[in-house]
PDB file of C-alpha atoms in Angstrom:
ATOM      1  CA  UNK W   1      88.480  78.148 209.156  1.00  0.00           C
ATOM      2  CA  UNK W   2      91.099  80.651 207.993  1.00  0.00           C
ATOM      3  CA  UNK W   3      91.086  84.250 209.132  1.00  0.00           C
ATOM      4  CA  UNK W   4      90.982  86.973 206.485  1.00  0.00           C
ATOM      5  CA  UNK W   5      94.679  87.674 207.038  1.00  0.00           C
ATOM      6  CA  UNK W   6      95.565  83.998 206.632  1.00  0.00           C
ATOM      7  CA  UNK W   7      93.459  83.695 203.488  1.00  0.00           C
ATOM      8  CA  UNK W   8      95.083  86.796 202.008  1.00  0.00           C
ATOM      9  CA  UNK W   9      98.556  85.438 202.695  1.00  0.00           C
ATOM     10  CA  UNK W  10      97.638  82.146 201.003  1.00  0.00           C
ATOM     11  CA  UNK W  11      96.485  84.015 197.914  1.00  0.00           C
ATOM     12  CA  UNK W  12      99.586  86.232 197.844  1.00  0.00           C
ATOM     13  CA  UNK W  13     101.759  83.134 198.106  1.00  0.00           C
ATOM     14  CA  UNK W  14      99.854  81.546 195.218  1.00  0.00           C
ATOM     15  CA  UNK W  15     100.622  84.607 193.074  1.00  0.00           C
ATOM     16  CA  UNK W  16     104.335  84.188 193.770  1.00  0.00           C
ATOM     17  CA  UNK W  17     104.218  80.490 192.914  1.00  0.00           C
ATOM     18  CA  UNK W  18     102.232  80.955 189.716  1.00  0.00           C
ATOM     19  CA  UNK W  19     104.415  83.868 188.598  1.00  0.00           C
ATOM     20  CA  UNK W  20     107.544  81.762 189.266  1.00  0.00           C
ATOM     21  CA  UNK W  21     109.193  84.503 191.299  1.00  0.00           C
ATOM     22  CA  UNK W  22     112.715  84.072 192.629  1.00  0.00           C
ATOM     23  CA  UNK W  23     114.673  86.231 195.031  1.00  0.00           C
ATOM     24  CA  UNK W  24     116.879  88.786 193.290  1.00  0.00           C
ATOM     25  CA  UNK W  25     114.436  89.486 190.462  1.00  0.00           C
ATOM     26  CA  UNK W  26     113.252  92.913 189.374  1.00  0.00           C
ATOM     27  CA  UNK W  27     109.479  92.931 189.824  1.00  0.00           C
ATOM     28  CA  UNK W  28     106.723  95.406 188.937  1.00  0.00           C
ATOM     29  CA  UNK W  29     103.466  95.456 190.919  1.00  0.00           C
ATOM     30  CA  UNK W  30     101.170  97.170 188.426  1.00  0.00           C
ATOM     31  CA  UNK W  31      98.102  98.830 189.950  1.00  0.00           C
ATOM     32  CA  UNK W  32      99.417  98.154 193.443  1.00  0.00           C
ATOM     33  CA  UNK W  33      96.438  99.532 195.380  1.00  0.00           C
ATOM     34  CA  UNK W  34      97.170  99.815 199.099  1.00  0.00           C
ATOM     35  CA  UNK W  35     100.294  97.696 198.830  1.00  0.00           C
ATOM     36  CA  UNK W  36      99.385  94.198 200.005  1.00  0.00           C
ATOM     37  CA  UNK W  37     101.315  92.484 197.218  1.00  0.00           C
ATOM     38  CA  UNK W  38     104.351  94.754 196.916  1.00  0.00           C
ATOM     39  CA  UNK W  39     104.912  94.744 200.688  1.00  0.00           C
ATOM     40  CA  UNK W  40     104.577  90.959 200.755  1.00  0.00           C
ATOM     41  CA  UNK W  41     107.142  90.707 197.955  1.00  0.00           C
ATOM     42  CA  UNK W  42     109.554  92.989 199.820  1.00  0.00           C
ATOM     43  CA  UNK W  43     109.433  90.760 202.869  1.00  0.00           C
ATOM     44  CA  UNK W  44     109.521  87.408 201.079  1.00  0.00           C
ATOM     45  CA  UNK W  45     112.238  88.393 198.588  1.00  0.00           C
ATOM     46  CA  UNK W  46     114.654  90.757 200.389  1.00  0.00           C
ATOM     47  CA  UNK W  47     117.135  90.712 197.500  1.00  0.00           C
ATOM     48  CA  UNK W  48     114.513  91.534 194.880  1.00  0.00           C
ATOM     49  CA  UNK W  49     113.984  95.032 193.533  1.00  0.00           C
ATOM     50  CA  UNK W  50     110.286  95.900 193.748  1.00  0.00           C
ATOM     51  CA  UNK W  51     108.603  98.728 191.838  1.00  0.00           C
ATOM     52  CA  UNK W  52     104.946  99.525 192.553  1.00  0.00           C
ATOM     53  CA  UNK W  53     102.767 101.677 190.290  1.00  0.00           C
ATOM     54  CA  UNK W  54      99.468 103.296 191.323  1.00  0.00           C
ATOM     55  CA  UNK W  55      97.499 106.338 190.199  1.00  0.00           C
ATOM     56  CA  UNK W  56      96.874 107.403 193.824  1.00  0.00           C
ATOM     57  CA  UNK W  57      99.230 109.620 195.798  1.00  0.00           C
ATOM     58  CA  UNK W  58      97.378 108.638 198.990  1.00  0.00           C
ATOM     59  CA  UNK W  59      98.131 104.994 198.300  1.00  0.00           C
ATOM     60  CA  UNK W  60     101.796 105.802 197.636  1.00  0.00           C
ATOM     61  CA  UNK W  61     102.118 107.612 200.969  1.00  0.00           C
ATOM     62  CA  UNK W  62     100.393 104.744 202.792  1.00  0.00           C
ATOM     63  CA  UNK W  63     102.690 102.131 201.239  1.00  0.00           C
ATOM     64  CA  UNK W  64     105.830 104.172 201.892  1.00  0.00           C
ATOM     65  CA  UNK W  65     104.820 104.628 205.543  1.00  0.00           C
ATOM     66  CA  UNK W  66     104.344 100.881 206.006  1.00  0.00           C
ATOM     67  CA  UNK W  67     107.587 100.091 204.171  1.00  0.00           C
ATOM     68  CA  UNK W  68     109.453 102.495 206.448  1.00  0.00           C
ATOM     69  CA  UNK W  69     107.906 100.922 209.554  1.00  0.00           C
ATOM     70  CA  UNK W  70     108.961  97.465 208.363  1.00  0.00           C
ATOM     71  CA  UNK W  71     112.437  98.615 207.357  1.00  0.00           C
ATOM     72  CA  UNK W  72     112.115  97.669 203.688  1.00  0.00           C
ATOM     73  CA  UNK W  73     114.772  99.201 201.432  1.00  0.00           C
ATOM     74  CA  UNK W  74     113.931  97.404 198.190  1.00  0.00           C
ATOM     75  CA  UNK W  75     110.722  99.221 197.197  1.00  0.00           C
ATOM     76  CA  UNK W  76     110.072 102.168 194.885  1.00  0.00           C
ATOM     77  CA  UNK W  77     106.477 103.428 194.608  1.00  0.00           C
ATOM     78  CA  UNK W  78     105.479 105.502 191.571  1.00  0.00           C
ATOM     79  CA  UNK W  79     102.288 107.545 191.195  1.00  0.00           C
ATOM     80  CA  UNK W  80     101.077 107.741 187.598  1.00  0.00           C
ATOM     81  CA  UNK W  81      98.304 106.785 185.169  1.00  0.00           C
ATOM     82  CA  UNK W  82      99.140 103.559 183.324  1.00  0.00           C
ATOM     83  CA  UNK W  83      97.454 104.964 180.208  1.00  0.00           C
ATOM     84  CA  UNK W  84     100.048 107.745 180.003  1.00  0.00           C
ATOM     85  CA  UNK W  85     103.066 106.433 181.904  1.00  0.00           C
ATOM     86  CA  UNK W  86     106.143 104.814 180.401  1.00  0.00           C
ATOM     87  CA  UNK W  87     109.476 103.878 181.906  1.00  0.00           C
ATOM     88  CA  UNK W  88     112.685 105.420 180.691  1.00  0.00           C
ATOM     89  CA  UNK W  89     114.640 103.385 178.174  1.00  0.00           C
ATOM     90  CA  UNK W  90     116.461 100.587 179.921  1.00  0.00           C
ATOM     91  CA  UNK W  91     113.923  99.875 182.666  1.00  0.00           C
ATOM     92  CA  UNK W  92     113.089  96.192 182.369  1.00  0.00           C
ATOM     93  CA  UNK W  93     111.539  93.659 184.703  1.00  0.00           C
ATOM     94  CA  UNK W  94     111.792  89.906 185.199  1.00  0.00           C
ATOM     95  CA  UNK W  95     108.162  89.794 186.310  1.00  0.00           C
ATOM     96  CA  UNK W  96     105.119  92.045 186.064  1.00  0.00           C
ATOM     97  CA  UNK W  97     102.232  91.233 188.401  1.00  0.00           C
ATOM     98  CA  UNK W  98      98.874  92.994 188.255  1.00  0.00           C
ATOM     99  CA  UNK W  99      96.022  92.235 190.640  1.00  0.00           C
ATOM    100  CA  UNK W 100      92.502  93.386 189.735  1.00  0.00           C
ATOM    101  CA  UNK W 101      93.603  96.281 187.525  1.00  0.00           C
ATOM    102  CA  UNK W 102      92.816  95.009 184.029  1.00  0.00           C
ATOM    103  CA  UNK W 103      89.082  95.258 184.816  1.00  0.00           C
ATOM    104  CA  UNK W 104      89.462  99.051 184.877  1.00  0.00           C
ATOM    105  CA  UNK W 105      90.973  99.311 181.384  1.00  0.00           C
ATOM    106  CA  UNK W 106      89.576  98.877 177.890  1.00  0.00           C
ATOM    107  CA  UNK W 107      92.350  98.860 175.282  1.00  0.00           C
ATOM    108  CA  UNK W 108      93.976  95.541 176.099  1.00  0.00           C
ATOM    109  CA  UNK W 109      95.973  95.378 172.876  1.00  0.00           C
ATOM    110  CA  UNK W 110      97.657  98.713 173.600  1.00  0.00           C
ATOM    111  CA  UNK W 111      98.239  97.852 177.264  1.00  0.00           C
ATOM    112  CA  UNK W 112      99.805  94.474 176.539  1.00  0.00           C
ATOM    113  CA  UNK W 113     102.033  95.953 173.857  1.00  0.00           C
ATOM    114  CA  UNK W 114     103.320  98.494 176.386  1.00  0.00           C
ATOM    115  CA  UNK W 115     103.887  95.851 179.052  1.00  0.00           C
ATOM    116  CA  UNK W 116     105.767  93.586 176.661  1.00  0.00           C
ATOM    117  CA  UNK W 117     108.284  96.403 176.244  1.00  0.00           C
ATOM    118  CA  UNK W 118     108.832  96.556 180.004  1.00  0.00           C
ATOM    119  CA  UNK W 119     109.861  92.905 180.354  1.00  0.00           C
ATOM    120  CA  UNK W 120     113.285  91.383 179.981  1.00  0.00           C
ATOM    121  CA  UNK W 121     113.693  88.509 177.496  1.00  0.00           C
ATOM    122  CA  UNK W 122     111.932  85.457 178.955  1.00  0.00           C
ATOM    123  CA  UNK W 123     110.138  87.704 181.467  1.00  0.00           C
ATOM    124  CA  UNK W 124     106.614  86.819 182.577  1.00  0.00           C
ATOM    125  CA  UNK W 125     103.384  88.766 183.088  1.00  0.00           C
ATOM    126  CA  UNK W 126     100.932  87.458 185.699  1.00  0.00           C
ATOM    127  CA  UNK W 127      97.574  89.114 186.261  1.00  0.00           C
ATOM    128  CA  UNK W 128      94.551  88.294 188.381  1.00  0.00           C
ATOM    129  CA  UNK W 129      91.087  89.394 187.239  1.00  0.00           C
ATOM    130  CA  UNK W 130      87.500  88.907 188.270  1.00  0.00           C
ATOM    131  CA  UNK W 131      85.525  87.328 185.456  1.00  0.00           C
ATOM    132  CA  UNK W 132      82.243  85.828 184.291  1.00  0.00           C
ATOM    133  CA  UNK W 133      82.529  82.236 183.127  1.00  0.00           C
ATOM    134  CA  UNK W 134      81.462  83.072 179.573  1.00  0.00           C
ATOM    135  CA  UNK W 135      80.195  86.644 179.031  1.00  0.00           C
ATOM    136  CA  UNK W 136      82.140  89.934 179.360  1.00  0.00           C
ATOM    137  CA  UNK W 137      80.143  93.064 180.192  1.00  0.00           C
ATOM    138  CA  UNK W 138      80.681  96.710 181.124  1.00  0.00           C
ATOM    139  CA  UNK W 139      79.595  98.661 184.204  1.00  0.00           C
ATOM    140  CA  UNK W 140      78.376 102.075 183.051  1.00  0.00           C
ATOM    141  CA  UNK W 141      76.888 104.812 185.245  1.00  0.00           C
ATOM    142  CA  UNK W 142      73.582 104.747 183.416  1.00  0.00           C
ATOM    143  CA  UNK W 143      73.317 100.984 183.894  1.00  0.00           C
ATOM    144  CA  UNK W 144      72.695 101.083 187.608  1.00  0.00           C
ATOM    145  CA  UNK W 145      73.848 101.379 191.171  1.00  0.00           C
ATOM    146  CA  UNK W 146      77.126  99.433 190.964  1.00  0.00           C
ATOM    147  CA  UNK W 147      78.397 101.423 188.006  1.00  0.00           C
ATOM    148  CA  UNK W 148      77.356 104.723 189.583  1.00  0.00           C
ATOM    149  CA  UNK W 149      79.036 104.289 192.961  1.00  0.00           C
ATOM    150  CA  UNK W 150      81.755 101.631 192.802  1.00  0.00           C
ATOM    151  CA  UNK W 151      82.832 100.400 189.385  1.00  0.00           C
ATOM    152  CA  UNK W 152      82.290 103.302 187.019  1.00  0.00           C
ATOM    153  CA  UNK W 153      83.580 102.472 183.551  1.00  0.00           C
ATOM    154  CA  UNK W 154      84.783  99.048 184.660  1.00  0.00           C
ATOM    155  CA  UNK W 155      84.478  95.771 182.794  1.00  0.00           C
ATOM    156  CA  UNK W 156      83.760  92.248 183.986  1.00  0.00           C
ATOM    157  CA  UNK W 157      85.877  90.182 181.568  1.00  0.00           C
ATOM    158  CA  UNK W 158      84.958  86.668 180.525  1.00  0.00           C
ATOM    159  CA  UNK W 159      87.219  83.821 181.602  1.00  0.00           C
ATOM    160  CA  UNK W 160      88.570  83.398 178.072  1.00  0.00           C
ATOM    161  CA  UNK W 161      88.758  87.072 177.037  1.00  0.00           C
ATOM    162  CA  UNK W 162      92.523  87.476 177.187  1.00  0.00           C
ATOM    163  CA  UNK W 163      93.111  84.331 175.159  1.00  0.00           C
ATOM    164  CA  UNK W 164      92.165  86.542 172.202  1.00  0.00           C
ATOM    165  CA  UNK W 165      94.961  89.043 172.898  1.00  0.00           C
ATOM    166  CA  UNK W 166      98.179  87.165 172.215  1.00  0.00           C
ATOM    167  CA  UNK W 167      99.918  89.437 169.722  1.00  0.00           C
ATOM    168  CA  UNK W 168     102.501  90.535 172.288  1.00  0.00           C
ATOM    169  CA  UNK W 169     102.250  87.730 174.839  1.00  0.00           C
ATOM    170  CA  UNK W 170     101.687  83.998 174.672  1.00  0.00           C
ATOM    171  CA  UNK W 171      99.437  82.500 177.335  1.00  0.00           C
ATOM    172  CA  UNK W 172     101.308  79.624 178.983  1.00  0.00           C
ATOM    173  CA  UNK W 173      99.087  79.114 182.045  1.00  0.00           C
ATOM    174  CA  UNK W 174      95.465  79.996 182.845  1.00  0.00           C
ATOM    175  CA  UNK W 175      93.790  79.303 186.193  1.00  0.00           C
ATOM    176  CA  UNK W 176      90.146  79.484 187.278  1.00  0.00           C
ATOM    177  CA  UNK W 177      89.421  80.107 190.983  1.00  0.00           C
ATOM    178  CA  UNK W 178      85.926  79.341 192.261  1.00  0.00           C
ATOM    179  CA  UNK W 179      84.052  82.546 193.114  1.00  0.00           C
ATOM    180  CA  UNK W 180      82.852  81.269 196.483  1.00  0.00           C
ATOM    181  CA  UNK W 181      86.247  82.170 197.961  1.00  0.00           C
ATOM    182  CA  UNK W 182      85.665  85.840 197.197  1.00  0.00           C
ATOM    183  CA  UNK W 183      82.033  85.518 198.199  1.00  0.00           C
ATOM    184  CA  UNK W 184      83.068  84.320 201.647  1.00  0.00           C
ATOM    185  CA  UNK W 185      85.668  87.094 201.864  1.00  0.00           C
ATOM    186  CA  UNK W 186      83.010  89.713 201.185  1.00  0.00           C
ATOM    187  CA  UNK W 187      80.740  88.178 203.817  1.00  0.00           C
ATOM    188  CA  UNK W 188      83.558  88.567 206.341  1.00  0.00           C
ATOM    189  CA  UNK W 189      84.039  92.190 205.261  1.00  0.00           C
ATOM    190  CA  UNK W 190      80.375  92.874 206.101  1.00  0.00           C
ATOM    191  CA  UNK W 191      80.937  91.471 209.587  1.00  0.00           C
ATOM    192  CA  UNK W 192      84.039  93.617 210.077  1.00  0.00           C
ATOM    193  CA  UNK W 193      82.236  96.719 208.856  1.00  0.00           C
ATOM    194  CA  UNK W 194      79.348  96.129 211.256  1.00  0.00           C
ATOM    195  CA  UNK W 195      81.742  95.433 214.122  1.00  0.00           C
ATOM    196  CA  UNK W 196      83.651  98.662 213.465  1.00  0.00           C
ATOM    197  CA  UNK W 197      80.719 100.863 212.465  1.00  0.00           C
ATOM    198  CA  UNK W 198      81.645 103.795 214.705  1.00  0.00           C
ATOM    199  CA  UNK W 199      85.227 103.929 213.449  1.00  0.00           C
ATOM    200  CA  UNK W 200      84.102 103.481 209.850  1.00  0.00           C
ATOM    201  CA  UNK W 201      81.665 106.384 210.131  1.00  0.00           C
ATOM    202  CA  UNK W 202      84.442 108.668 211.386  1.00  0.00           C
ATOM    203  CA  UNK W 203      86.565 107.903 208.327  1.00  0.00           C
ATOM    204  CA  UNK W 204      83.571 108.256 206.026  1.00  0.00           C
ATOM    205  CA  UNK W 205      82.863 111.710 207.497  1.00  0.00           C
ATOM    206  CA  UNK W 206      86.402 112.748 206.587  1.00  0.00           C
ATOM    207  CA  UNK W 207      86.099 111.340 203.080  1.00  0.00           C
ATOM    208  CA  UNK W 208      82.517 112.191 202.123  1.00  0.00           C
ATOM    209  CA  UNK W 209      81.429 114.821 204.654  1.00  0.00           C
ATOM    210  CA  UNK W 210      79.260 114.656 207.766  1.00  0.00           C
ATOM    211  CA  UNK W 211      76.013 114.757 205.805  1.00  0.00           C
ATOM    212  CA  UNK W 212      76.979 111.837 203.518  1.00  0.00           C
ATOM    213  CA  UNK W 213      78.757 109.496 205.942  1.00  0.00           C
ATOM    214  CA  UNK W 214      75.771 107.353 206.917  1.00  0.00           C
ATOM    215  CA  UNK W 215      74.627 106.973 203.311  1.00  0.00           C
ATOM    216  CA  UNK W 216      78.107 105.828 202.299  1.00  0.00           C
ATOM    217  CA  UNK W 217      78.282 103.391 205.197  1.00  0.00           C
ATOM    218  CA  UNK W 218      75.143 101.743 203.873  1.00  0.00           C
ATOM    219  CA  UNK W 219      76.437 101.848 200.298  1.00  0.00           C
ATOM    220  CA  UNK W 220      79.610 100.027 201.324  1.00  0.00           C
ATOM    221  CA  UNK W 221      77.600  97.517 203.319  1.00  0.00           C
ATOM    222  CA  UNK W 222      75.285  96.927 200.363  1.00  0.00           C
ATOM    223  CA  UNK W 223      78.302  96.620 198.068  1.00  0.00           C
ATOM    224  CA  UNK W 224      79.823  93.831 200.152  1.00  0.00           C
ATOM    225  CA  UNK W 225      76.506  91.985 200.313  1.00  0.00           C
ATOM    226  CA  UNK W 226      76.051  92.340 196.547  1.00  0.00           C
ATOM    227  CA  UNK W 227      79.574  91.075 195.877  1.00  0.00           C
ATOM    228  CA  UNK W 228      78.989  88.079 198.138  1.00  0.00           C
ATOM    229  CA  UNK W 229      75.762  87.203 196.316  1.00  0.00           C
ATOM    230  CA  UNK W 230      77.368  87.729 192.911  1.00  0.00           C
ATOM    231  CA  UNK W 231      80.388  85.525 193.485  1.00  0.00           C
ATOM    232  CA  UNK W 232      78.541  82.828 195.449  1.00  0.00           C
ATOM    233  CA  UNK W 233      75.938  82.454 192.690  1.00  0.00           C
ATOM    234  CA  UNK W 234      75.753  79.034 191.056  1.00  0.00           C
ATOM    235  CA  UNK W 235      78.064  77.607 193.726  1.00  0.00           C
ATOM    236  CA  UNK W 236      80.772  80.048 192.694  1.00  0.00           C
ATOM    237  CA  UNK W 237      80.861  78.821 189.103  1.00  0.00           C
ATOM    238  CA  UNK W 238      79.201  81.778 187.363  1.00  0.00           C
TER     239      UNK W 238
END
């Protein structure tokens, strides 16, 4: 019976618990998106130093605007490509958290080696990924609709994939979350999209142009329905 906002807060809190975060730590939100996690960290841990990294300048501006509105002073947002970016010597973190970013990368060995150099001794990396219970697979443009419009070049990892990449990190905890939670979330997103169709179309006109707005509305609607079906399949255990 939770609202979407309540469910999101529960998940954000679970990240903090699993990552063993304490106030006063230096924390990196890697692939921060629109800022849900880094802004939550700023509020929950006012003495922590939060750095957020995204490859989108639009996302950086959005996060900075919200941080200013909330009066947060402990957040630094960086715009860069993780494949090319590196911190200056001496920048080290107690925790690195990454939510749904690893699915967009391929060279895990190189990535994890880089991240290991960004952590302090005894620091921890926590990341959240979507996954198939046993089979990893890629989304390529030529493979179909999802790869063409929403997940170009992405990968659906298997649940055990990162157990094979422990040269620079040792896995100490590994959790499986039933997919029906995300399936239900996507079903609620469809309802919100339908409820706010007029507003959504206005934003889609700005983003994709007048002539493409309606097509993109239906693509987003289809995407949410597809995600719900995908993650609800086999009672959320697939």
